[in-house]
Coordinates of C-alpha atoms in Angstrom, one line a residue:
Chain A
X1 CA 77.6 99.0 119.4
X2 CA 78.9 98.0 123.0
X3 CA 78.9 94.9 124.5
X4 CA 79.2 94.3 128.6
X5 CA 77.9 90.6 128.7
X6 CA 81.2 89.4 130.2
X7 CA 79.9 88.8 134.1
X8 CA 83.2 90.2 135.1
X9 CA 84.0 92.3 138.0
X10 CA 86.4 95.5 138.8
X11 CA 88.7 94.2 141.1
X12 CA 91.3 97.1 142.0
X13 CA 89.5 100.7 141.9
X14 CA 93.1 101.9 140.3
X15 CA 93.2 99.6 137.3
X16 CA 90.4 100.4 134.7
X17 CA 89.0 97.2 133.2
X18 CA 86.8 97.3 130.2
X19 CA 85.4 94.4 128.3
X20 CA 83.5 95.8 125.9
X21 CA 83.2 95.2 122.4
X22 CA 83.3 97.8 120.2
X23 CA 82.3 97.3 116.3
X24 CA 83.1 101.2 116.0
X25 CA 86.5 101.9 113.9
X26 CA 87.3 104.2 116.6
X27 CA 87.5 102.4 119.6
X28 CA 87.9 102.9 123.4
X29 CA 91.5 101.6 123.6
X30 CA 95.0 102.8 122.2
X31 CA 95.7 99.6 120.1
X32 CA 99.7 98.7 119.9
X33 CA 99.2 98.9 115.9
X34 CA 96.9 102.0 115.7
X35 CA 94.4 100.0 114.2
X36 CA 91.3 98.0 115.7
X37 CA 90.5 94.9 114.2
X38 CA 87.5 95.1 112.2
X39 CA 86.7 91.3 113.6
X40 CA 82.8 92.0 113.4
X41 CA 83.2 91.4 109.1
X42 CA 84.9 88.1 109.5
X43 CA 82.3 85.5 108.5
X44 CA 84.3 82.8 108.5
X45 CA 87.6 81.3 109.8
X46 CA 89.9 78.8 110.5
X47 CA 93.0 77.9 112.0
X48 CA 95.3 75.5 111.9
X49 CA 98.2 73.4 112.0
X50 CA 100.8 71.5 110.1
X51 CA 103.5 69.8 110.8
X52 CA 106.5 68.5 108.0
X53 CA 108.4 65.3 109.4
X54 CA 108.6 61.6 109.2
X55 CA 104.6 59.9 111.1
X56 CA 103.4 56.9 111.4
X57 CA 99.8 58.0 110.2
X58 CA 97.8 54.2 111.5
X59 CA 98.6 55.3 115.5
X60 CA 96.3 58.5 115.2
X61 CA 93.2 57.9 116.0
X62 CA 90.5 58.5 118.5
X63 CA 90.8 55.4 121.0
X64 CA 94.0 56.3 121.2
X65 CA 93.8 60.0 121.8
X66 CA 91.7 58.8 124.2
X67 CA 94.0 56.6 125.9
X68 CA 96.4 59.2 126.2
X69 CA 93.9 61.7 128.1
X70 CA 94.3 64.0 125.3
X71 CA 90.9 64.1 124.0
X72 CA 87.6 62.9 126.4
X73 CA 85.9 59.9 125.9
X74 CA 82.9 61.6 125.0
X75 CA 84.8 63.1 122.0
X76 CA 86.6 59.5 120.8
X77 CA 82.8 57.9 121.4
X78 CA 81.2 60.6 118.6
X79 CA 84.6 60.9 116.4
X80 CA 83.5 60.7 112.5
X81 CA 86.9 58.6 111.4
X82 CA 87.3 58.6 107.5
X83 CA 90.1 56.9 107.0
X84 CA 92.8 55.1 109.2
X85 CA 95.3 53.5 107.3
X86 CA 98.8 53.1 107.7
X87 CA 100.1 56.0 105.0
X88 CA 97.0 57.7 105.4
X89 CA 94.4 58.9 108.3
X90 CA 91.9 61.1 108.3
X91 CA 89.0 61.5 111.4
X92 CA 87.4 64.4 113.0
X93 CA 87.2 64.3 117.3
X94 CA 84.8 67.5 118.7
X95 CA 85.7 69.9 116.1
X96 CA 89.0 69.6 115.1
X97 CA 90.0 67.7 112.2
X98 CA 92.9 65.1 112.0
X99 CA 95.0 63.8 109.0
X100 CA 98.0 62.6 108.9
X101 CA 100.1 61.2 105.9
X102 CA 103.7 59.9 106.5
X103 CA 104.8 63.1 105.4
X104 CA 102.7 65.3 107.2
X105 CA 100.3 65.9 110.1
X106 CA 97.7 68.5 110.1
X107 CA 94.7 69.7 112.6
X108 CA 92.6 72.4 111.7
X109 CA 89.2 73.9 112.9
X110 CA 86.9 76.5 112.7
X111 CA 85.3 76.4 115.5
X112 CA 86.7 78.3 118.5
X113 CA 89.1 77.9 121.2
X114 CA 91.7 77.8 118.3
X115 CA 94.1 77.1 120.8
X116 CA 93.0 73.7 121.9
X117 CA 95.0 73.1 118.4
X118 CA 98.1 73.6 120.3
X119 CA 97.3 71.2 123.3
X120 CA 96.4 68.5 120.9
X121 CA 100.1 68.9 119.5
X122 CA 101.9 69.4 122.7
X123 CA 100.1 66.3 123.7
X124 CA 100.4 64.3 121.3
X125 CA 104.4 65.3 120.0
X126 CA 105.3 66.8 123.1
X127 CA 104.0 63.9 125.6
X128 CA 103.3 60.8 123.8
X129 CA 105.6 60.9 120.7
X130 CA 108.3 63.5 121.4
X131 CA 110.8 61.6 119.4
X132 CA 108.8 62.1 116.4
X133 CA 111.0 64.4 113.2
X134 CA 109.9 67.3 112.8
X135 CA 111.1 69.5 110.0
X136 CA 109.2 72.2 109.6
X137 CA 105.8 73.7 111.1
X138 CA 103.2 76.0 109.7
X139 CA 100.3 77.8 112.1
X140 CA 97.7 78.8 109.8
X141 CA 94.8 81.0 110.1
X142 CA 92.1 81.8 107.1
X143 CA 89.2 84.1 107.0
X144 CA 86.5 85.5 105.0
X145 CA 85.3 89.4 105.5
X146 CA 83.3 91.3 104.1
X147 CA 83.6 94.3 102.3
X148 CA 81.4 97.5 101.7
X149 CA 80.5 96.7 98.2
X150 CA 81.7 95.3 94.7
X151 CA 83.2 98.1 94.4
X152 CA 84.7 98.2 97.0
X153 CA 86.5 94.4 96.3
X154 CA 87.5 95.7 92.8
X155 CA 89.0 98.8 94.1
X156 CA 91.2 96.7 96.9
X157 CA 91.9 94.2 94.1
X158 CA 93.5 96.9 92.1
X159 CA 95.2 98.5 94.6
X160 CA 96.9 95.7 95.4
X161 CA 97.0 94.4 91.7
X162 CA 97.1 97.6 89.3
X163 CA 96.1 96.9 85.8
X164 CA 98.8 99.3 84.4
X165 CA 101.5 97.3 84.3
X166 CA 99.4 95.1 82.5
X167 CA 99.6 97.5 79.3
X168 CA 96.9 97.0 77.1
X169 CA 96.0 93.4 78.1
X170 CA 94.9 94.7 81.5
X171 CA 92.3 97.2 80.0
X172 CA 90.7 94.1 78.6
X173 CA 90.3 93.7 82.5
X174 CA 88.0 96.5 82.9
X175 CA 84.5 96.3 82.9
X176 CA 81.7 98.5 84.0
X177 CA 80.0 95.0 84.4
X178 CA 80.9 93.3 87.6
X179 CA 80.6 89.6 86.0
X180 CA 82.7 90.7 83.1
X181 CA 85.3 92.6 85.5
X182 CA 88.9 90.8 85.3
X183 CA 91.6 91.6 88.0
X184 CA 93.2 90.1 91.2
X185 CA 92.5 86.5 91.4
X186 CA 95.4 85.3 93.7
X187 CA 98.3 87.5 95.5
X188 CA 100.7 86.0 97.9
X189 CA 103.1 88.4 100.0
X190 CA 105.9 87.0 101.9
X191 CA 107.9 88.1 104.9
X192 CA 111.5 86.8 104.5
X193 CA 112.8 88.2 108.2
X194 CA 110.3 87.7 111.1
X195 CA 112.0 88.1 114.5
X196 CA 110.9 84.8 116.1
X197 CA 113.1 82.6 114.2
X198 CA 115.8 81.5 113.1
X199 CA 114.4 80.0 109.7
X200 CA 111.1 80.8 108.7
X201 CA 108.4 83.2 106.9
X202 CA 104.7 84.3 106.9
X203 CA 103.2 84.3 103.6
X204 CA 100.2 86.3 103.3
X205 CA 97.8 85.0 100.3
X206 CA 94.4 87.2 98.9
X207 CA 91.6 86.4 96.9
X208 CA 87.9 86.9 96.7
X209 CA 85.8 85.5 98.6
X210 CA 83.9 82.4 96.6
X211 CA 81.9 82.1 99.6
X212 CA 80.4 85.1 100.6
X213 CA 77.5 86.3 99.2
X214 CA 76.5 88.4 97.6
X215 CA 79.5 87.4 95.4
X216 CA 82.1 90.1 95.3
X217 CA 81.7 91.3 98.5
X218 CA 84.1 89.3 99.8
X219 CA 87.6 88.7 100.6
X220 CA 89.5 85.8 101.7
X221 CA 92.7 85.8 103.7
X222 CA 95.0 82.8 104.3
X223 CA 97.9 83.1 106.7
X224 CA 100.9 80.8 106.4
X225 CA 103.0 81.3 109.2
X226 CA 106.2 79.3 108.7
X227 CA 109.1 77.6 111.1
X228 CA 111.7 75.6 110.1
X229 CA 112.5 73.6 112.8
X230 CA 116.5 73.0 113.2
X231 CA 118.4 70.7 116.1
X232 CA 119.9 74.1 117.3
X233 CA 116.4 75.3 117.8
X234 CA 116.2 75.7 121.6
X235 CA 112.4 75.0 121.9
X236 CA 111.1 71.5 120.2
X237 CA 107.8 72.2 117.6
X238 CA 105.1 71.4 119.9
X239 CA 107.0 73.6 122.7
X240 CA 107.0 75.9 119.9
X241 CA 103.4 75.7 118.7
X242 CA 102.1 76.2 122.5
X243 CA 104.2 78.6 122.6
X244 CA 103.7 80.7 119.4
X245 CA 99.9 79.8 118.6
X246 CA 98.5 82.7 120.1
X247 CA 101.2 85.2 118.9
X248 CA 100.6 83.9 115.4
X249 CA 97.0 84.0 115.7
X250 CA 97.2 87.3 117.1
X251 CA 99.7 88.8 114.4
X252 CA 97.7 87.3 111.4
X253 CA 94.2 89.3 112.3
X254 CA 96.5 91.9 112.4
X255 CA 97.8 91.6 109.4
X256 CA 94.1 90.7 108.4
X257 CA 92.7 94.1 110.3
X258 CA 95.8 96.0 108.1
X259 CA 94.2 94.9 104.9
X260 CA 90.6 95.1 106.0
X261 CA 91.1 98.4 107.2
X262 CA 92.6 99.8 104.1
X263 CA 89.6 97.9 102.5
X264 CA 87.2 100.3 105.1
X265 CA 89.2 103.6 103.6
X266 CA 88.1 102.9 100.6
X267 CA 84.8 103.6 100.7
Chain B
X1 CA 89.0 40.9 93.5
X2 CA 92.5 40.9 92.2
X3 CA 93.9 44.1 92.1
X4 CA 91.1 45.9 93.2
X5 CA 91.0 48.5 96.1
X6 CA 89.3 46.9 98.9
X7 CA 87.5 49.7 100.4
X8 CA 84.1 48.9 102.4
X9 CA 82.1 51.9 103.2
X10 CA 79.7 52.0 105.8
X11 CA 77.2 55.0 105.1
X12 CA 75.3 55.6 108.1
X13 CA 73.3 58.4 106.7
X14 CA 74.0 61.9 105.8
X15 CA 76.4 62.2 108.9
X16 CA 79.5 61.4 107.4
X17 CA 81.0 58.6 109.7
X18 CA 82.5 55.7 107.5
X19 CA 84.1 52.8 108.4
X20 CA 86.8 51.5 106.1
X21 CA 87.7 48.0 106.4
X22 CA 90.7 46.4 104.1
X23 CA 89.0 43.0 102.7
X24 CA 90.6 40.3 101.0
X25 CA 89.8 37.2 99.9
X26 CA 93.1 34.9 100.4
X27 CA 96.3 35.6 101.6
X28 CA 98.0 35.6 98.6
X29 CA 96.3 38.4 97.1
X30 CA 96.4 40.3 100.3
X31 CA 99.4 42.3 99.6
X32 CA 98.6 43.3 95.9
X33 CA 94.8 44.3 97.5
X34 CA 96.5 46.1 100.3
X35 CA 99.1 48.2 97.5
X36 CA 95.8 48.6 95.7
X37 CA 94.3 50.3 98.4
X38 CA 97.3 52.4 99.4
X39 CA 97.1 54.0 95.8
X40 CA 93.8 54.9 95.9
X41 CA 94.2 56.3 99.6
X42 CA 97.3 58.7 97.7
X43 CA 95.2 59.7 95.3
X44 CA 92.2 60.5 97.8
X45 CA 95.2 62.9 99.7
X46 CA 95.8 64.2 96.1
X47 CA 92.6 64.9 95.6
X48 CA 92.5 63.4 92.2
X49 CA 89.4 61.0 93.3
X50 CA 87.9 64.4 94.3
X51 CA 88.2 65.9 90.7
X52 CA 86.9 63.1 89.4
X53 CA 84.1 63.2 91.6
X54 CA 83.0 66.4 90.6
X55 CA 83.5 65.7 86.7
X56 CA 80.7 62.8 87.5
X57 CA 78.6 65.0 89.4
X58 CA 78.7 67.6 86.5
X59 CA 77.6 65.0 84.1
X60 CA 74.6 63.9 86.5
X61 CA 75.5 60.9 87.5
X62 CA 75.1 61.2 91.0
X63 CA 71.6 62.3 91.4
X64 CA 70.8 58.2 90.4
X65 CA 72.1 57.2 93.4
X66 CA 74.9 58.2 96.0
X67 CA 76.5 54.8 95.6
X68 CA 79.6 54.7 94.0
X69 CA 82.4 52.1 93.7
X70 CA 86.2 52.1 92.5
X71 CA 87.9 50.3 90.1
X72 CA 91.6 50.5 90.1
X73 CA 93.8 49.6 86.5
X74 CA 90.6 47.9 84.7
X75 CA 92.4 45.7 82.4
X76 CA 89.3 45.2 80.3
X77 CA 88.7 49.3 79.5
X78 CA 85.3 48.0 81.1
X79 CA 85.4 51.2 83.0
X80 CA 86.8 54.6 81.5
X81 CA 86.3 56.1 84.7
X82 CA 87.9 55.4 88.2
X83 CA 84.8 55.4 89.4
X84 CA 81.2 54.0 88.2
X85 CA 77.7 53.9 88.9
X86 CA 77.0 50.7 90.3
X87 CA 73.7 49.7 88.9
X88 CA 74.1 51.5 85.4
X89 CA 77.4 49.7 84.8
X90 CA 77.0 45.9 85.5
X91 CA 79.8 45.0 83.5
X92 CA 81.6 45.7 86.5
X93 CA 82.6 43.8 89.3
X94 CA 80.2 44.3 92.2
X95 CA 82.6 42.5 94.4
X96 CA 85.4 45.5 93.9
X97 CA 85.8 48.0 96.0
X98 CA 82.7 49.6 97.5
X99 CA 83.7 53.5 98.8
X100 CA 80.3 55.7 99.1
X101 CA 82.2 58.9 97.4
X102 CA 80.0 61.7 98.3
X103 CA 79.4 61.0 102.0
X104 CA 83.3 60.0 102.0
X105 CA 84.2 63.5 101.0
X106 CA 81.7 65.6 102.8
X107 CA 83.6 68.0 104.2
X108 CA 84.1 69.1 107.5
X109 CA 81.0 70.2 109.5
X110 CA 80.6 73.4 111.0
X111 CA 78.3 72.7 113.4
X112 CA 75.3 74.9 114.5
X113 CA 76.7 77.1 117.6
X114 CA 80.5 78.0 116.6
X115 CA 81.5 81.0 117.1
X116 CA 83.0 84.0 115.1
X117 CA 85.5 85.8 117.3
X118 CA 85.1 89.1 118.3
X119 CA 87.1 89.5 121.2
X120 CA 89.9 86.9 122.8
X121 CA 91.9 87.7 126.3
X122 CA 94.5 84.9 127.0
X123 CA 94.8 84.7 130.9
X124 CA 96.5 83.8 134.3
X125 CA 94.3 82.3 137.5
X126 CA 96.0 84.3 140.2
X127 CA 93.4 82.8 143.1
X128 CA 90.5 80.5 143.7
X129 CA 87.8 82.4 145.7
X130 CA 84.8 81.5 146.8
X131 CA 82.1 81.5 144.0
X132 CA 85.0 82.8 141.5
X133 CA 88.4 83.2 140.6
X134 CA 90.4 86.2 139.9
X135 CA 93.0 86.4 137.0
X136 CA 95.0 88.8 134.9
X137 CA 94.1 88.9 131.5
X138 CA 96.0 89.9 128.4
X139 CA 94.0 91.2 125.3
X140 CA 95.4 89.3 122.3
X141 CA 92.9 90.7 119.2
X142 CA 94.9 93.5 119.6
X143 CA 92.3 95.9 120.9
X144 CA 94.8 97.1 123.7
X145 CA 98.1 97.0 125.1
X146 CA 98.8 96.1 128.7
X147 CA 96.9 93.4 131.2
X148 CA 93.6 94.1 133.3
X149 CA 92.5 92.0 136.6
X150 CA 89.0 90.3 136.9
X151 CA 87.1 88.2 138.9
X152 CA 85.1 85.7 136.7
X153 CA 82.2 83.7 138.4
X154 CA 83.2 79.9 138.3
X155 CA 79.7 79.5 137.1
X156 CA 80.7 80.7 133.6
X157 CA 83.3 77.7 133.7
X158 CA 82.3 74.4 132.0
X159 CA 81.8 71.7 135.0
X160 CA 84.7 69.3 133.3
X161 CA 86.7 72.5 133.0
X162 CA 86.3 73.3 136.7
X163 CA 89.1 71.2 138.3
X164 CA 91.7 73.0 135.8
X165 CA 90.4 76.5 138.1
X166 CA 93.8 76.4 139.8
X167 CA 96.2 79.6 140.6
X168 CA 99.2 79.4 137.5
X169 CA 96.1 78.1 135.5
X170 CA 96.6 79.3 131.6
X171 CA 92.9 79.9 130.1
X172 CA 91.0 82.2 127.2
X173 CA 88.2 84.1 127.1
X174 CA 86.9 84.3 123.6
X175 CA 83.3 86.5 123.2
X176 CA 81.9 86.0 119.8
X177 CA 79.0 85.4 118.1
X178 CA 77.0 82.6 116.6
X179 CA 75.0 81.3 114.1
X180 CA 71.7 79.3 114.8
X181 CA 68.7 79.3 112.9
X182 CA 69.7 82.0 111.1
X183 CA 70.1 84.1 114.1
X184 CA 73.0 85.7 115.5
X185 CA 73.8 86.0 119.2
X186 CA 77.0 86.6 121.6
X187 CA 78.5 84.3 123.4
X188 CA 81.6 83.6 125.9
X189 CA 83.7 81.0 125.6
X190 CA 86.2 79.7 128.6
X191 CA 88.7 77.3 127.9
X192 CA 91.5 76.1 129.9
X193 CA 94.9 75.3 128.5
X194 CA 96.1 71.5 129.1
X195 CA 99.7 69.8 127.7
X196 CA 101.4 72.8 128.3
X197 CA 105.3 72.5 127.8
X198 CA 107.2 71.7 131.0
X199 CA 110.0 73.5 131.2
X200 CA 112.4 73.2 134.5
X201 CA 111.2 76.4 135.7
X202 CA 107.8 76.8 135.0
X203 CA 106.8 76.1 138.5
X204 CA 109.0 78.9 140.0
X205 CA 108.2 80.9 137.5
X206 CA 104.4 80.2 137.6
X207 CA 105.1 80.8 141.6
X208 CA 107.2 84.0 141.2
X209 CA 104.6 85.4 138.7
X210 CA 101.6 84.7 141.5
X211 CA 103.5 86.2 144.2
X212 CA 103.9 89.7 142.3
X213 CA 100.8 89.7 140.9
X214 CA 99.5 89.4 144.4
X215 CA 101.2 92.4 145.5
X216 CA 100.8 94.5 142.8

């Protein structure tokens, strides 16, 4: 399938512009990875982001988002505010979601543009509150995608989780029936030295997909891409976070294409 | 209402907007009610009101009504539960806290019209031209290496978005599909960056990176 709704125009004769979308595995570009992302069998995702440091939780809200030009008035007028409290808040402005505790501050939605996340943080942390702590941030991306088949899940599941190590307890796993089938449940990876940083890791987790259907044809992806933030660190968080977001979001479907790939050899 | 959590829950329907309001009834009891609160507010971000939650809906409870209310440290053993059915229990103290639990915790809405990305450039506004602006656009789903020009119809540009069309201008382009009615369909998406780090040289930089784009 090709796409070529993009209204957009060849500008030099010299420079070959394509904006296509391709659903194909073999694609019309060289990709830098030698893989294409398979982004068609993602049916659902989500990013966002967290931040680890000392907040004052009652100051977020919408009017004052608002106040600060870093949300419209339109959006502060239709927020849906849970909770705002002074160790805990909890509203939703357009589509992202807000909550802070005095520990933590998140925003996550999964709605696109993603990176609007990291405008809301550079406004907020790197404009209004720059003095805020911050110890450590997390970008975070999850996604659900679809696989050929039950089959196909169980045969990922034990690739990446083989039952022989297992002994005879793990062919208790095995069942011809897919209800009675055992296996993967939960697998986290971690990558210890990521360029980046100076202090930090990715941790990759995989499941099946509970939300999917039919059930078992599924697989669910959470990236957790990890800084510690330091005082040597030349960037602050929210520099980093505008800085980073799209890199990170960019290296988990990746990481996301590497696995669903594999999942596509499979069949 | 001593040592109750003072939660008052405004359910305006099945959209979940609540307003919480901390009530008490004298000052003296204010700071107990407000600690009150505070530890039912930990153990919403726990989630251990949320397990509880579903333990009640397992047993049925809620399809009575969808109004709930919380009792915190019931001295009497009144109420087993945190939380009670408020016309099947009378025993308990209507003036406690009132928190509508399941429109409290509806989750976040995915409204009709998101998209699912298939395709995301992040790019540069080199120039404003008339009727459209050109830029240089970097592929970041990974699909190819390298940058390509284009000249993208200010139409396609939200009107708020529209004064952000300047040349140094960070934007994406994200082409996906969504979900309406059960029907799938593309779309483009066009959003400008804003709060962007200012760094001492972004401005010569920003310039610099103009200029040899221009005569590339």
């Amino acid at each position: 399938m090709t796409y070529n709704a993009l209204p957009l125009r060849q500008r030099h004769d010299n420079v070959k512009i394509n904006f296509f979308i391709e659903d194909s595995q073999k694609g019309i570009f060289s990709s830098p990875w030698k893989v294409f992302p398979n982004m068609s069998a993602i049916e659902n995702q989500l990013a966002g982001v967290t931040l680890v440091g000392d907040f004052n939780p009652a100051i977020f809200n919408p009017d004052w988002l608002k106040y600060r030009k870093i949300i419209t008035p339109q959006e502060a007028e239709q927020a849906q505010i849970g909770i705002i409290h002074k160790e805990f808040t909890q509203f939703q402005v357009g589509n992202l979601q807000i909550e802070s505790s005095c520990e933590n501050f998140s925003i996550k939605t999964s709605v696109e543009p993603f990176i609007k996340i990291a405008d809301v943080i550079m406004g907020i942390f790197g404009e209004e509150l720059k003095y805020t702590p911050i110890k450590a941030m997390g970008i975070n991306y999850h996604a659900h995608f679809k696989v050929a088949s039950r089959d196909i899940q169980t045969k990922l599941g034990r690739a990446l989780a083989p039952l022989a190590p297992w002994g005879e307890w793990g062919d208790k796993l095995e069942s011809e029936e897919f209800e009675k089938r055992g296996g993967m449940a939960n697998l986290t990876m971690q990558q210890n030295d990521v360029s980046d940083r100076k202090s930090g890791r990715i941790l990759v987790t995989v499941q099946p997909s509970n939300l999917l259907q039919p059930s078992g044809t599924g697989v669910f992806i959470a990236i957790n891409d990890h800084y510690d933030q330091t005082v040597e660190d030349e960037l602050s968080a929210p520099e980093r976070c505008s800085k980073l977001f799209t890199p990170s979001l960019e290296r988990a479907r990746w990481i996301l294409t590497c696995l669903s790939n594999y999942a596509i050899g499979l069949e | 209402m001593s040592g109750m959590a003072a939660l008052a829950v405004k359910n305006t329907g099945t959209e979940a907007s609540i307003n919480v309001d901390l009530m008490t009834t004298d000052a003296v009891q204010a700071s107990e009610s407000e600690e009150a609160t505070t530890n039912v507010l930990r153990r919403v971000a726990r989630g251990d009101v949320e397990y509880r939650i579903k333990n009640l809906e397992k047993k049925g409870l809620q399809k009575y009504s969808k109004r709930f209310y919380f009792k915190e440290n019931d001295p009497e053993g009144n109420c087993p539960n945190y939380i009670h059915y408020k016309e099947n229990d009378p025993e308990c103290d209507s003036s406690n806290s009132v928190i509508d639990i399941p429109n409290f915790f509806t989750k976040i809405t995915t409204p009709d019209g998101s998209i699912n990305t298939l395709q995301e450039w992040e790019g540069l506004v080199s120039s404003v031209e008339d009727g459209f602006f050109v830029a240089r656009l970097h592929d970041v789903s990974g699909r190819r290496q390298g940058e390509d020009w284009a000249e993208i119809p200010l139409n396609d540009v939200n009107l708020s978005e529209r004064g952000r069309v300047v040349p140094g201008a960070l934007f994406h382009i994200i082409v996906g599909y969504t979900t309406r009615d059960a029907s799938r369909r593309k779309e483009i998406l066009i959003y400008f960056r804003r709060h962007l780090p200012k760094t001492k040289n972004t401005f010569q930089n920003v310039s610099r990176l103009i200029q040899e784009l221009s005569l590339s």
